[in-house]
Amino acid sequence: MNPAFSVLVFTVAAGAGYGLLSWLALLLLLPTLSQGAAPLGSGELLTGGLLGLVLVTLGLLSSTLHLGNPKNAWRSFMRFRSSWLSREAVCAVLFYPLALLWLAAALGWLPLGEGAVAALSLLTLLLAQLIVFTTGMIYACLKTIRHWHTPLTPVNYLMIGLCTGLLLLLAVRGLVGDAGIGRLGEIAPMLLAAGAIAKWLYFRHARLPGKSLNDATGLGDGARSASTAGRVRLLDQGHTAGTFLTDEFDYRVTLARIAGLRLLVAALLFAVPILLLSSAGTGDGGGTLLLAALAGLAGALVERWLFFAEARHVVNLYHGRPA
Amino acid sequence: MKLGLVIDLDTCVGCQACAVACKQWNTSGTTGALPDYQPYGAEPSGLWFNRVRHYEVGDFPANRTVNFPLSCMHCEDAACVDVCPTGASYKRAEDGIVLIDQDKCMGCNYCSWACPYGARELDRHSGTMKKCTLCVDRIYDTALPAAERQPACVLTCPSHARHFGDFDDPQSKVSQLVRERQGEGLMEDLGYAPVNRYLPPRKSVQVPSAARGEGGSLLDKLKGWLGRQNRAAAGESAKQSASESADVSASGSGETEA
């Protein structure tokens, strides 16, 4: 699949933004997570909340850049009963009033009781995670792209959103709040390790064999009609230059580059942040934590590029290419 | 009604006439235009509702060419319609034709990802998705003679490899053809219930050559000997080229994925 840069930016930025907001909500719900460090201050909450909303908004705006006819983008709320893309759009729009209400209540700008703040925190957490889940399901529901058609796809979107969100939260805490990352500094390496395992499982799943041109044409060996036998191969695809189908689905990337970029993902998204966190736990923090968050985001961008570039659509078979 | 096409892989000669007739009719049809990009440039491309590809099945001497037209299957359980976020893609209840409302489409490409048959292509000029309409602007046009109320591709096919009709009617020509020739849908295991049916190529009959080296004149014996030498040489070169192409594809798949 041809990786559209606007979609990469959208899924990475929105995933990290929703992750960050989820962690803020979770910290308000479970203050013990701040153990070993100062409790979440209002400065951190305001900075983190605004950063999360900015990332989400930038992502959503970026996603409209890949539309051929963006003036109809408002219609994407119409088919939420059947389309995951529509569900994502509806949830993303519903999220804004909820998140603003939650932030205002948590900052004490609204005269709401503790119970109401907790309820709003829980709702914000759940809706943010639901949106990332719908993003994953946009891809996972496609039977035409076997690499994506697995529960591992939404799991990966959720895990990477939570990982980059937590790295951003730690950076905000390190830069805005006072030093010390406390128990979150212990949770982060475990979460990153779990994210790495989920990604490894996804890469393993991607190795499974796909359909052949025999399957796609119903000819040759394995065909039900049994009037032809043998392997089917392409003689001529009927066009001399690229088409919409080859441009969109037949993105070519060498195995060597895939292997190299997988290593880069493992390093940037998982290994480097874990190492930086272990060193930040002892010392000053801020700069190191910011570096860890930036490495994680860069790694997530490479991961998302690979997610598209590696995936092969079944229509490639008709052009004599693997699917 | 369940309108669709039957495509006879036995008689299709791969002449591309259906693709051209489709383009000619539909570029001024309800979802036209079908633009060309750099038509006279180095890399001519453009929008087509129907594409014909050419395949080879089996190995020499038991090989054969199969020409393979592919257009919208008007699936009964159309994934492209389900995934469309705007409601631009829809399936008509009355005849099962899958269409795209050009006024509603936002050009997100998502439907083309959901389609396994490559039936949907984005128009770069309008920014909207377009696809086969089963010539919905022909088949109900009472201003046309009844015999011409068929999709342009079916009307133009010189080898009668394309047939149009109602699959819900067991007496229709398409239903009969599918029964007689065991017509099949493509990649039905994906579960989209494609309506169009492909009639498999008829089993090719091996024509026995005359018994060799028995009787006949000296000239016949010489001809027979020459023929055998010729066939042996052809078999040798075919084996060679087959192993060469196997090498190429092996190294090719080693270098590139996707």
Coordinates of C-alpha atoms in Angstrom, one line a residue:
Chain A
M1 CA 0.0 0.0 0.0
N2 CA 1.2 3.4 -0.9
P3 CA 2.0 5.3 2.4
A4 CA 0.2 8.7 2.3
F5 CA 2.3 11.0 4.5
S6 CA -0.8 12.9 5.7
V7 CA -2.3 9.6 7.0
L8 CA 1.0 8.7 8.7
V9 CA 1.1 12.1 10.5
F10 CA -2.6 11.7 11.4
T11 CA -2.4 8.2 12.9
V12 CA 0.9 8.9 14.8
A13 CA -0.1 12.4 16.1
A14 CA -3.7 11.5 17.0
G15 CA -2.6 8.2 18.6
A16 CA 0.0 10.0 20.8
G17 CA -2.5 12.8 21.6
Y18 CA -5.2 10.4 22.6
G19 CA -2.6 8.4 24.5
L20 CA -1.4 11.4 26.4
L21 CA -4.9 12.5 27.3
S22 CA -5.7 9.0 28.4
W23 CA -2.7 8.9 30.8
L24 CA -3.7 12.3 32.2
A25 CA -7.2 11.0 32.9
L26 CA -5.8 7.8 34.4
L27 CA -3.5 9.8 36.7
L28 CA -6.5 11.7 38.0
L29 CA -8.4 8.5 38.5
L30 CA -5.5 6.6 40.2
P31 CA -3.3 9.1 42.0
T32 CA -1.2 6.2 43.3
L33 CA 0.4 6.1 39.8
S34 CA 2.3 9.2 40.8
Q35 CA 3.8 7.4 43.8
G36 CA 7.5 8.4 44.2
A37 CA 6.9 11.7 42.5
A38 CA 4.8 14.8 43.1
P39 CA 1.0 14.4 42.4
L40 CA -0.1 15.8 39.0
G41 CA -0.1 19.6 39.2
S42 CA -2.5 21.9 37.4
G43 CA 0.3 23.3 35.3
E44 CA 1.2 19.8 34.1
L45 CA -2.5 19.0 33.5
L46 CA -3.0 22.2 31.5
T47 CA 0.2 21.8 29.4
G48 CA -0.4 18.1 28.8
G49 CA -4.1 18.6 28.1
L50 CA -3.5 21.3 25.5
L51 CA -0.6 19.4 23.9
G52 CA -2.8 16.4 23.6
L53 CA -5.6 18.4 22.0
V54 CA -3.2 20.1 19.7
L55 CA -1.7 16.8 18.5
V56 CA -5.2 15.3 18.0
T57 CA -6.4 18.4 16.0
L58 CA -3.2 18.5 13.9
G59 CA -3.7 14.8 13.1
L60 CA -7.4 15.2 12.2
L61 CA -6.6 18.2 10.0
S62 CA -3.7 16.3 8.3
S63 CA -6.1 13.4 7.6
T64 CA -8.2 15.6 5.4
L65 CA -5.2 16.4 3.2
H66 CA -5.3 12.9 1.5
L67 CA -9.0 13.4 0.5
G68 CA -9.6 13.9 -3.2
N69 CA -12.7 16.0 -2.6
P70 CA -12.3 17.5 1.0
K71 CA -15.4 19.7 0.7
N72 CA -17.5 16.6 1.3
A73 CA -15.5 15.6 4.4
W74 CA -18.4 16.6 6.6
R75 CA -20.4 13.7 5.1
S76 CA -18.1 11.2 6.7
F77 CA -20.3 11.2 9.8
M78 CA -23.2 9.7 7.9
R79 CA -22.5 6.0 7.9
F80 CA -21.3 5.2 11.4
R81 CA -23.6 2.1 11.4
S82 CA -21.4 0.3 9.0
S83 CA -18.1 2.1 8.4
W84 CA -15.2 2.2 10.9
L85 CA -13.9 5.3 9.2
S86 CA -17.3 7.0 9.9
R87 CA -17.3 5.7 13.5
E88 CA -13.8 7.2 14.0
A89 CA -15.0 10.6 12.6
V90 CA -18.1 10.6 14.9
C91 CA -16.1 9.7 18.0
A92 CA -13.4 12.2 17.2
V93 CA -15.9 15.0 17.0
L94 CA -17.8 13.9 20.2
F95 CA -14.4 13.9 22.0
Y96 CA -13.9 17.6 21.9
P97 CA -16.7 18.8 24.1
L98 CA -16.1 16.0 26.5
A99 CA -12.3 16.6 26.7
L100 CA -12.8 20.4 27.2
L101 CA -15.4 19.8 29.9
W102 CA -13.1 17.3 31.6
L103 CA -10.1 19.6 31.5
A104 CA -12.0 22.5 32.8
A105 CA -13.5 20.5 35.6
A106 CA -10.2 18.8 36.6
L107 CA -8.5 22.3 36.6
G108 CA -11.2 23.5 39.0
W109 CA -12.6 26.0 36.6
L110 CA -16.0 24.5 36.9
P111 CA -17.9 24.0 40.2
L112 CA -18.1 20.2 39.9
G113 CA -17.6 17.7 42.7
E114 CA -14.9 15.1 42.9
G115 CA -17.3 12.4 41.7
A116 CA -18.1 14.3 38.6
V117 CA -14.5 14.9 37.8
A118 CA -13.8 11.2 38.2
A119 CA -16.7 10.3 36.0
L120 CA -15.5 12.8 33.3
S121 CA -11.9 11.4 33.6
L122 CA -13.2 7.9 33.0
L123 CA -15.4 8.9 30.1
T124 CA -12.4 10.8 28.5
L125 CA -10.1 7.8 29.0
L126 CA -12.6 5.4 27.5
L127 CA -13.6 7.6 24.5
A128 CA -9.9 8.4 23.7
Q129 CA -9.1 4.7 23.6
L130 CA -12.2 3.9 21.6
I131 CA -11.1 6.4 18.9
V132 CA -7.7 4.8 18.6
F133 CA -9.4 1.4 18.4
T134 CA -11.7 2.6 15.6
T135 CA -8.5 3.9 13.8
G136 CA -7.1 0.4 14.0
M137 CA -10.3 -1.2 12.9
I138 CA -10.4 0.9 9.8
Y139 CA -7.5 -1.2 8.6
A140 CA -8.2 -4.5 10.4
C141 CA -11.7 -4.9 8.9
L142 CA -10.3 -5.1 5.3
K143 CA -10.2 -8.7 4.2
T144 CA -8.4 -7.6 1.0
I145 CA -5.2 -6.8 2.9
R146 CA -4.2 -9.9 4.9
H147 CA -1.4 -8.2 6.8
W148 CA -3.9 -5.8 8.4
H149 CA -6.8 -8.3 8.7
T150 CA -6.0 -9.3 12.3
P151 CA -6.9 -8.3 15.8
L152 CA -3.2 -7.5 16.2
T153 CA -3.8 -4.3 14.1
P154 CA -6.0 -2.5 16.7
V155 CA -3.9 -3.9 19.5
N156 CA -0.8 -2.3 17.9
Y157 CA -2.6 1.0 17.3
L158 CA -3.7 1.1 21.0
M159 CA -0.3 0.0 22.3
I160 CA 1.7 2.5 20.3
G161 CA -0.7 5.3 21.2
L162 CA -0.3 4.4 24.9
C163 CA 3.5 4.2 24.6
T164 CA 4.0 7.5 22.8
G165 CA 1.3 9.1 25.1
L166 CA 3.1 8.0 28.2
L167 CA 6.5 9.1 26.9
L168 CA 4.9 12.5 26.2
L169 CA 3.4 12.6 29.7
L170 CA 6.7 11.9 31.3
A171 CA 8.3 14.6 29.2
V172 CA 5.7 17.1 30.2
R173 CA 6.1 16.1 33.9
G174 CA 9.9 16.4 33.5
L175 CA 9.8 19.8 31.9
V176 CA 6.8 21.5 33.6
G177 CA 6.4 19.7 36.9
D178 CA 9.1 19.1 39.4
A179 CA 11.7 16.3 39.0
G180 CA 11.0 12.7 39.5
I181 CA 8.9 10.3 37.4
G182 CA 8.1 7.9 40.2
R183 CA 6.1 4.8 39.6
L184 CA 5.3 5.9 36.0
G185 CA 9.0 5.5 35.3
E186 CA 8.7 1.9 36.2
I187 CA 5.5 1.3 34.3
A188 CA 6.8 2.9 31.1
P189 CA 9.6 0.3 30.3
M190 CA 7.1 -2.5 30.9
L191 CA 4.5 -0.9 28.6
L192 CA 7.2 -0.3 25.9
A193 CA 8.3 -4.0 26.2
A194 CA 4.7 -5.1 25.8
G195 CA 4.3 -2.8 22.8
A196 CA 7.5 -4.3 21.3
I197 CA 6.1 -7.8 21.8
A198 CA 2.8 -6.8 20.1
K199 CA 4.7 -5.4 17.2
W200 CA 6.8 -8.5 16.9
L201 CA 3.6 -10.7 16.8
Y202 CA 2.3 -8.4 14.1
F203 CA 5.5 -8.8 12.0
R204 CA 5.2 -12.6 12.5
H205 CA 1.6 -12.5 11.3
A206 CA 2.7 -10.6 8.2
R207 CA 4.9 -13.6 7.2
L208 CA 1.9 -15.9 6.6
P209 CA 1.4 -16.8 3.0
G210 CA -1.2 -15.0 0.9
K211 CA -3.4 -15.9 -2.0
S212 CA -1.9 -16.8 -5.4
L213 CA -2.9 -15.7 -9.0
N214 CA -4.5 -19.2 -9.3
D215 CA -6.8 -18.3 -6.4
A216 CA -7.6 -14.8 -7.8
T217 CA -8.5 -16.0 -11.3
G218 CA -10.0 -19.4 -10.4
L219 CA -7.8 -21.0 -13.1
G220 CA -5.2 -23.7 -13.1
D221 CA -4.3 -26.0 -10.2
G222 CA -6.8 -25.7 -7.3
A223 CA -9.5 -24.4 -9.5
R224 CA -13.0 -25.8 -8.9
S225 CA -13.8 -26.2 -12.6
A226 CA -10.7 -28.4 -13.3
S227 CA -10.7 -27.4 -17.0
T228 CA -7.2 -26.0 -16.7
A229 CA -4.2 -27.2 -14.8
G230 CA -0.9 -25.7 -13.7
R231 CA 0.3 -22.4 -12.5
V232 CA -1.2 -19.1 -13.7
R233 CA 1.1 -16.3 -14.7
L234 CA 0.8 -12.9 -16.1
L235 CA 1.4 -12.4 -19.8
D236 CA 0.3 -8.8 -20.1
Q237 CA -1.5 -6.5 -17.7
G238 CA -3.0 -4.5 -20.5
H239 CA -1.4 -1.1 -19.8
T240 CA 2.1 0.2 -20.4
A241 CA 2.3 2.7 -17.5
G242 CA 1.0 2.8 -14.0
T243 CA -2.7 3.0 -13.1
F244 CA -4.6 4.1 -10.0
L245 CA -4.5 0.5 -8.9
T246 CA -0.8 0.0 -9.3
D247 CA 0.0 3.5 -7.8
E248 CA -2.2 2.9 -4.8
F249 CA -1.6 -0.8 -4.1
D250 CA 1.6 -1.9 -5.7
Y251 CA 4.0 0.0 -3.6
R252 CA 7.5 -1.5 -4.0
V253 CA 9.9 -1.7 -1.2
T254 CA 12.9 -4.1 -0.9
L255 CA 13.0 -6.8 1.8
A256 CA 16.3 -5.4 2.9
R257 CA 14.8 -2.0 3.5
I258 CA 11.9 -3.5 5.4
A259 CA 14.3 -5.5 7.7
G260 CA 16.4 -2.3 8.3
L261 CA 13.3 -0.2 9.1
R262 CA 12.0 -2.9 11.5
L263 CA 15.2 -2.6 13.4
L264 CA 14.9 1.1 13.4
V265 CA 11.4 0.8 14.8
A266 CA 12.7 -1.5 17.5
A267 CA 15.4 0.9 18.4
L268 CA 13.6 4.3 18.2
L269 CA 10.2 3.4 19.5
F270 CA 11.2 0.8 22.1
A271 CA 14.9 0.4 23.0
V272 CA 16.1 4.0 23.0
P273 CA 13.2 5.3 25.2
I274 CA 13.7 2.4 27.7
L275 CA 17.4 3.2 28.0
L276 CA 16.8 7.0 28.3
L277 CA 14.1 6.4 31.0
S278 CA 16.5 4.2 33.0
S279 CA 19.0 7.0 33.0
A280 CA 16.4 9.7 33.6
G281 CA 15.2 8.0 36.7
T282 CA 18.4 8.8 38.6
G283 CA 19.1 12.4 37.4
D284 CA 17.7 15.7 36.3
G285 CA 15.1 14.3 33.8
G286 CA 13.6 17.0 31.7
G287 CA 15.9 17.0 28.6
T288 CA 16.3 13.2 28.7
L289 CA 12.6 12.6 28.9
L290 CA 11.9 15.0 26.0
L291 CA 14.5 13.1 24.0
A292 CA 12.8 9.8 24.8
A293 CA 9.4 11.2 23.7
L294 CA 10.8 12.5 20.4
A295 CA 12.6 9.2 19.7
G296 CA 9.3 7.4 20.4
L297 CA 7.4 9.6 18.1
A298 CA 10.0 9.3 15.3
G299 CA 9.9 5.5 15.8
A300 CA 6.1 5.5 15.6
L301 CA 6.3 7.4 12.3
V302 CA 8.6 4.8 10.9
E303 CA 6.4 2.1 12.2
R304 CA 3.4 3.6 10.5
W305 CA 5.3 4.0 7.2
L306 CA 6.2 0.3 7.4
F307 CA 2.6 -0.6 8.3
F308 CA 1.5 0.7 4.9
A309 CA 4.5 -0.1 2.8
E310 CA 4.6 -3.7 3.9
A311 CA 0.9 -4.4 3.4
R312 CA -0.1 -5.8 0.1
H313 CA -3.5 -5.7 -1.4
V314 CA -5.0 -8.8 -3.0
V315 CA -5.6 -6.9 -6.3
N316 CA -1.8 -7.0 -6.9
L317 CA -2.3 -10.6 -7.9
Y318 CA -4.1 -9.6 -11.1
H319 CA -1.0 -7.5 -12.0
G320 CA 1.3 -10.6 -11.5
R321 CA 2.5 -9.2 -8.2
P322 CA 2.5 -10.9 -4.7
A323 CA -0.3 -10.1 -2.3
Chain B
M1 CA -33.6 -8.3 -9.8
K2 CA -30.0 -9.2 -9.6
L3 CA -28.3 -7.8 -12.7
G4 CA -24.8 -8.7 -13.6
L5 CA -22.5 -10.1 -16.3
V6 CA -21.4 -13.5 -17.4
I7 CA -17.9 -13.5 -18.9
D8 CA -16.9 -16.5 -21.0
L9 CA -13.2 -17.1 -20.5
D10 CA -13.3 -19.7 -23.2
T11 CA -14.2 -17.4 -26.0
C12 CA -12.7 -14.1 -24.9
V13 CA -10.0 -13.1 -27.3
G14 CA -8.6 -10.3 -25.3
C15 CA -9.2 -7.6 -27.9
Q16 CA -9.9 -4.9 -25.4
A17 CA -13.0 -3.8 -27.4
C18 CA -15.2 -4.1 -24.2
A19 CA -12.8 -1.8 -22.3
V20 CA -12.8 0.7 -25.1
A21 CA -16.6 0.6 -25.6
C22 CA -17.0 1.1 -21.9
K23 CA -14.8 4.1 -21.9
Q24 CA -16.4 5.6 -24.9
W25 CA -20.0 5.2 -23.5
N26 CA -19.3 6.1 -19.9
T27 CA -17.0 9.1 -20.4
S28 CA -20.2 11.0 -21.3
G29 CA -22.4 8.9 -19.0
T30 CA -23.8 9.4 -15.5
T31 CA -20.4 9.1 -13.7
G32 CA -18.3 10.5 -16.6
A33 CA -15.9 11.8 -17.5
L34 CA -13.3 9.1 -17.6
P35 CA -10.2 11.2 -17.9
D36 CA -6.8 10.3 -19.4
Y37 CA -3.6 11.5 -17.9
Q38 CA -0.8 12.3 -20.3
P39 CA -2.5 10.4 -23.1
Y40 CA 0.3 11.2 -25.5
G41 CA 3.1 11.4 -22.9
A42 CA 5.8 8.9 -21.9
E43 CA 3.5 7.3 -19.3
P44 CA 0.0 7.3 -20.5
S45 CA -2.6 6.5 -17.9
G46 CA -6.2 7.0 -17.2
L47 CA -9.5 5.9 -15.6
W48 CA -11.1 2.7 -16.8
F49 CA -14.2 0.8 -15.4
N50 CA -13.2 -2.4 -17.2
R51 CA -9.7 -3.7 -17.6
V52 CA -8.6 -6.8 -19.6
R53 CA -5.5 -8.7 -18.5
H54 CA -3.9 -11.7 -20.1
Y55 CA -2.7 -14.8 -18.4
E56 CA -1.0 -18.1 -19.3
V57 CA -2.1 -21.2 -17.5
G58 CA 0.0 -24.4 -17.3
D59 CA 3.3 -25.2 -18.9
F60 CA 4.2 -26.0 -22.5
P61 CA 2.9 -28.0 -24.3
A62 CA -0.2 -28.1 -22.0
N63 CA -0.4 -24.3 -21.7
R64 CA -3.0 -21.9 -22.9
T65 CA -3.7 -18.2 -22.9
V66 CA -6.7 -16.9 -20.9
N67 CA -7.8 -13.4 -21.5
F68 CA -9.4 -11.9 -18.3
P69 CA -11.7 -8.9 -18.3
L70 CA -12.4 -7.5 -14.8
S71 CA -14.9 -4.9 -13.8
C72 CA -17.3 -4.4 -10.9
M73 CA -18.9 -7.6 -9.7
H74 CA -21.9 -5.8 -8.1
C75 CA -21.4 -7.9 -5.0
E76 CA -24.5 -8.8 -3.0
D77 CA -22.6 -8.2 0.2
A78 CA -20.5 -5.3 -1.1
A79 CA -17.7 -4.3 1.3
C80 CA -17.1 -1.1 -0.6
V81 CA -20.6 0.1 0.3
D82 CA -20.2 -0.9 3.9
V83 CA -16.9 0.9 4.4
C84 CA -17.9 4.1 2.7
P85 CA -18.1 6.8 5.4
T86 CA -20.2 9.3 3.5
G87 CA -22.9 7.2 2.0
A88 CA -21.8 8.0 -1.5
S89 CA -21.4 4.3 -2.3
Y90 CA -24.7 2.5 -2.4
K91 CA -26.3 -0.7 -3.8
R92 CA -29.7 -0.3 -5.5
A93 CA -32.4 -2.4 -3.9
E94 CA -34.3 -2.8 -7.1
D95 CA -31.6 -4.3 -9.3
G96 CA -28.4 -4.7 -7.2
I97 CA -26.3 -2.3 -9.2
V98 CA -23.6 -0.7 -7.0
L99 CA -23.1 3.0 -7.7
I100 CA -21.3 6.0 -6.4
D101 CA -23.1 9.3 -5.8
Q102 CA -20.5 11.8 -7.3
D103 CA -22.1 14.6 -5.3
K104 CA -21.4 12.9 -1.9
C105 CA -18.0 11.2 -2.5
M106 CA -15.1 12.8 -0.6
G107 CA -12.4 10.8 -2.4
C108 CA -10.9 9.0 0.7
N109 CA -10.0 5.9 -1.4
Y110 CA -11.3 3.6 1.4
C111 CA -13.8 1.8 -0.8
S112 CA -11.1 1.0 -3.3
W113 CA -9.1 -0.6 -0.5
A114 CA -12.1 -2.8 0.4
C115 CA -12.6 -4.0 -3.2
P116 CA -10.6 -7.2 -4.0
Y117 CA -11.2 -6.8 -7.8
G118 CA -9.7 -3.4 -8.4
A119 CA -13.1 -2.2 -9.7
R120 CA -12.9 1.3 -8.3
E121 CA -10.5 4.0 -9.5
L122 CA -10.1 7.6 -8.3
D123 CA -10.7 10.4 -10.8
R124 CA -7.7 12.8 -10.2
H125 CA -9.6 15.7 -11.8
S126 CA -12.9 15.5 -9.9
G127 CA -11.3 13.9 -6.8
T128 CA -14.1 11.4 -6.6
M129 CA -14.2 7.6 -6.9
K130 CA -15.7 6.1 -10.1
K131 CA -16.7 2.6 -11.1
C132 CA -18.7 0.5 -13.5
T133 CA -22.4 1.5 -13.5
L134 CA -23.5 -1.6 -15.5
C135 CA -24.5 1.1 -18.0
V136 CA -27.4 2.1 -15.8
D137 CA -28.0 4.9 -18.3
R138 CA -28.4 2.5 -21.2
I139 CA -30.2 -0.6 -19.9
Y140 CA -33.4 1.3 -18.9
D141 CA -33.4 3.8 -21.8
T142 CA -36.7 3.2 -23.6
A143 CA -35.5 5.5 -26.4
L144 CA -33.1 2.7 -27.4
P145 CA -34.2 -0.3 -29.4
A146 CA -34.9 -3.2 -26.9
A147 CA -31.9 -5.2 -28.2
E148 CA -29.5 -2.3 -27.4
R149 CA -30.6 -1.9 -23.8
Q150 CA -27.5 -3.7 -22.6
P151 CA -24.1 -2.5 -21.2
A152 CA -21.8 -1.2 -23.9
C153 CA -19.2 -3.8 -23.2
V154 CA -21.7 -6.6 -23.9
L155 CA -23.0 -5.1 -27.1
T156 CA -19.6 -4.6 -28.6
C157 CA -18.0 -7.9 -27.7
P158 CA -17.1 -9.5 -31.1
S159 CA -16.7 -13.0 -29.7
H160 CA -19.9 -13.1 -27.6
A161 CA -17.8 -13.6 -24.5
R162 CA -20.0 -11.2 -22.4
H163 CA -23.6 -11.6 -21.4
F164 CA -25.9 -9.4 -19.4
G165 CA -29.0 -10.4 -17.5
D166 CA -30.9 -11.1 -14.3
F167 CA -29.4 -13.8 -12.1
D168 CA -32.6 -13.9 -10.1
D169 CA -34.5 -15.3 -13.1
P170 CA -33.6 -19.0 -13.5
Q171 CA -34.7 -18.8 -17.1
S172 CA -32.5 -15.9 -18.1
K173 CA -29.7 -16.5 -20.5
V174 CA -27.1 -15.7 -17.9
S175 CA -28.6 -18.2 -15.4
Q176 CA -28.7 -20.9 -18.0
L177 CA -25.1 -20.2 -19.1
V178 CA -23.9 -20.4 -15.5
R179 CA -25.8 -23.7 -15.0
E180 CA -24.5 -25.3 -18.2
R181 CA -20.9 -24.2 -17.9
Q182 CA -20.4 -24.1 -14.1
G183 CA -19.9 -20.4 -14.0
E184 CA -18.0 -19.2 -10.9
G185 CA -17.5 -15.9 -9.0
L186 CA -14.0 -14.7 -8.3
M187 CA -12.4 -15.1 -4.8
E188 CA -15.8 -16.0 -3.3
D189 CA -14.1 -17.1 -0.1
L190 CA -13.8 -13.5 0.8
G191 CA -17.5 -13.6 1.4
Y192 CA -18.7 -10.6 -0.7
A193 CA -20.9 -12.7 -2.9
P194 CA -19.9 -11.3 -6.3
V195 CA -22.7 -11.4 -8.8
N196 CA -20.7 -11.6 -12.1
R197 CA -19.9 -15.1 -13.2
Y198 CA -16.9 -16.4 -15.1
L199 CA -17.4 -19.4 -17.4
P200 CA -14.2 -21.5 -17.2
P201 CA -12.3 -22.3 -20.3
R202 CA -13.4 -25.5 -21.9
K203 CA -11.1 -28.5 -21.4
S204 CA -8.7 -28.4 -24.3
V205 CA -8.8 -31.6 -26.4
Q206 CA -5.5 -33.1 -27.3
V207 CA -5.6 -33.8 -31.0
P208 CA -3.7 -37.0 -31.6
S209 CA -1.1 -36.7 -34.3
A210 CA -1.0 -39.5 -37.0
A211 CA 0.9 -42.6 -35.9
R212 CA 4.5 -42.0 -36.7
G213 CA 7.0 -44.0 -38.8
E214 CA 4.4 -46.4 -40.1
G215 CA 4.0 -46.9 -43.8
G216 CA 3.6 -43.9 -46.1
S217 CA 5.9 -42.7 -48.8
L218 CA 9.5 -41.7 -48.3
L219 CA 8.4 -38.0 -48.4
D220 CA 5.9 -38.6 -45.5
K221 CA 8.7 -40.3 -43.5
L222 CA 11.0 -37.4 -44.1
K223 CA 8.3 -34.9 -43.0
G224 CA 7.6 -37.0 -39.9
W225 CA 11.3 -37.1 -39.0
L226 CA 11.6 -33.3 -39.5
G227 CA 8.5 -32.7 -37.4
R228 CA 9.9 -34.7 -34.5
Q229 CA 13.3 -32.9 -34.6
N230 CA 11.4 -29.6 -34.6
R231 CA 9.2 -30.6 -31.6
A232 CA 12.2 -31.9 -29.7
A233 CA 14.1 -28.6 -30.2
A234 CA 11.0 -26.6 -29.2
G235 CA 10.6 -28.7 -26.0
E236 CA 14.3 -28.2 -25.2
S237 CA 14.1 -24.4 -25.6
A238 CA 10.9 -24.2 -23.6
K239 CA 12.5 -26.1 -20.8
Q240 CA 15.4 -23.8 -20.9
S241 CA 13.4 -20.6 -20.9
A242 CA 11.2 -22.0 -18.2
S243 CA 14.2 -22.6 -15.9
E244 CA 15.5 -19.2 -16.8
S245 CA 12.3 -17.5 -15.9
A246 CA 12.1 -19.5 -12.7
D247 CA 15.6 -18.1 -11.9
V248 CA 14.5 -14.6 -12.6
S249 CA 11.4 -14.8 -10.5
A250 CA 13.3 -16.5 -7.7
S251 CA 15.9 -13.7 -7.6
G252 CA 13.2 -11.1 -8.1
S253 CA 11.2 -12.2 -5.2
G254 CA 14.4 -12.4 -3.1
E255 CA 15.1 -8.8 -3.8
T256 CA 11.7 -7.2 -3.6
E257 CA 8.6 -7.7 -1.7
A258 CA 5.4 -5.6 -2.1

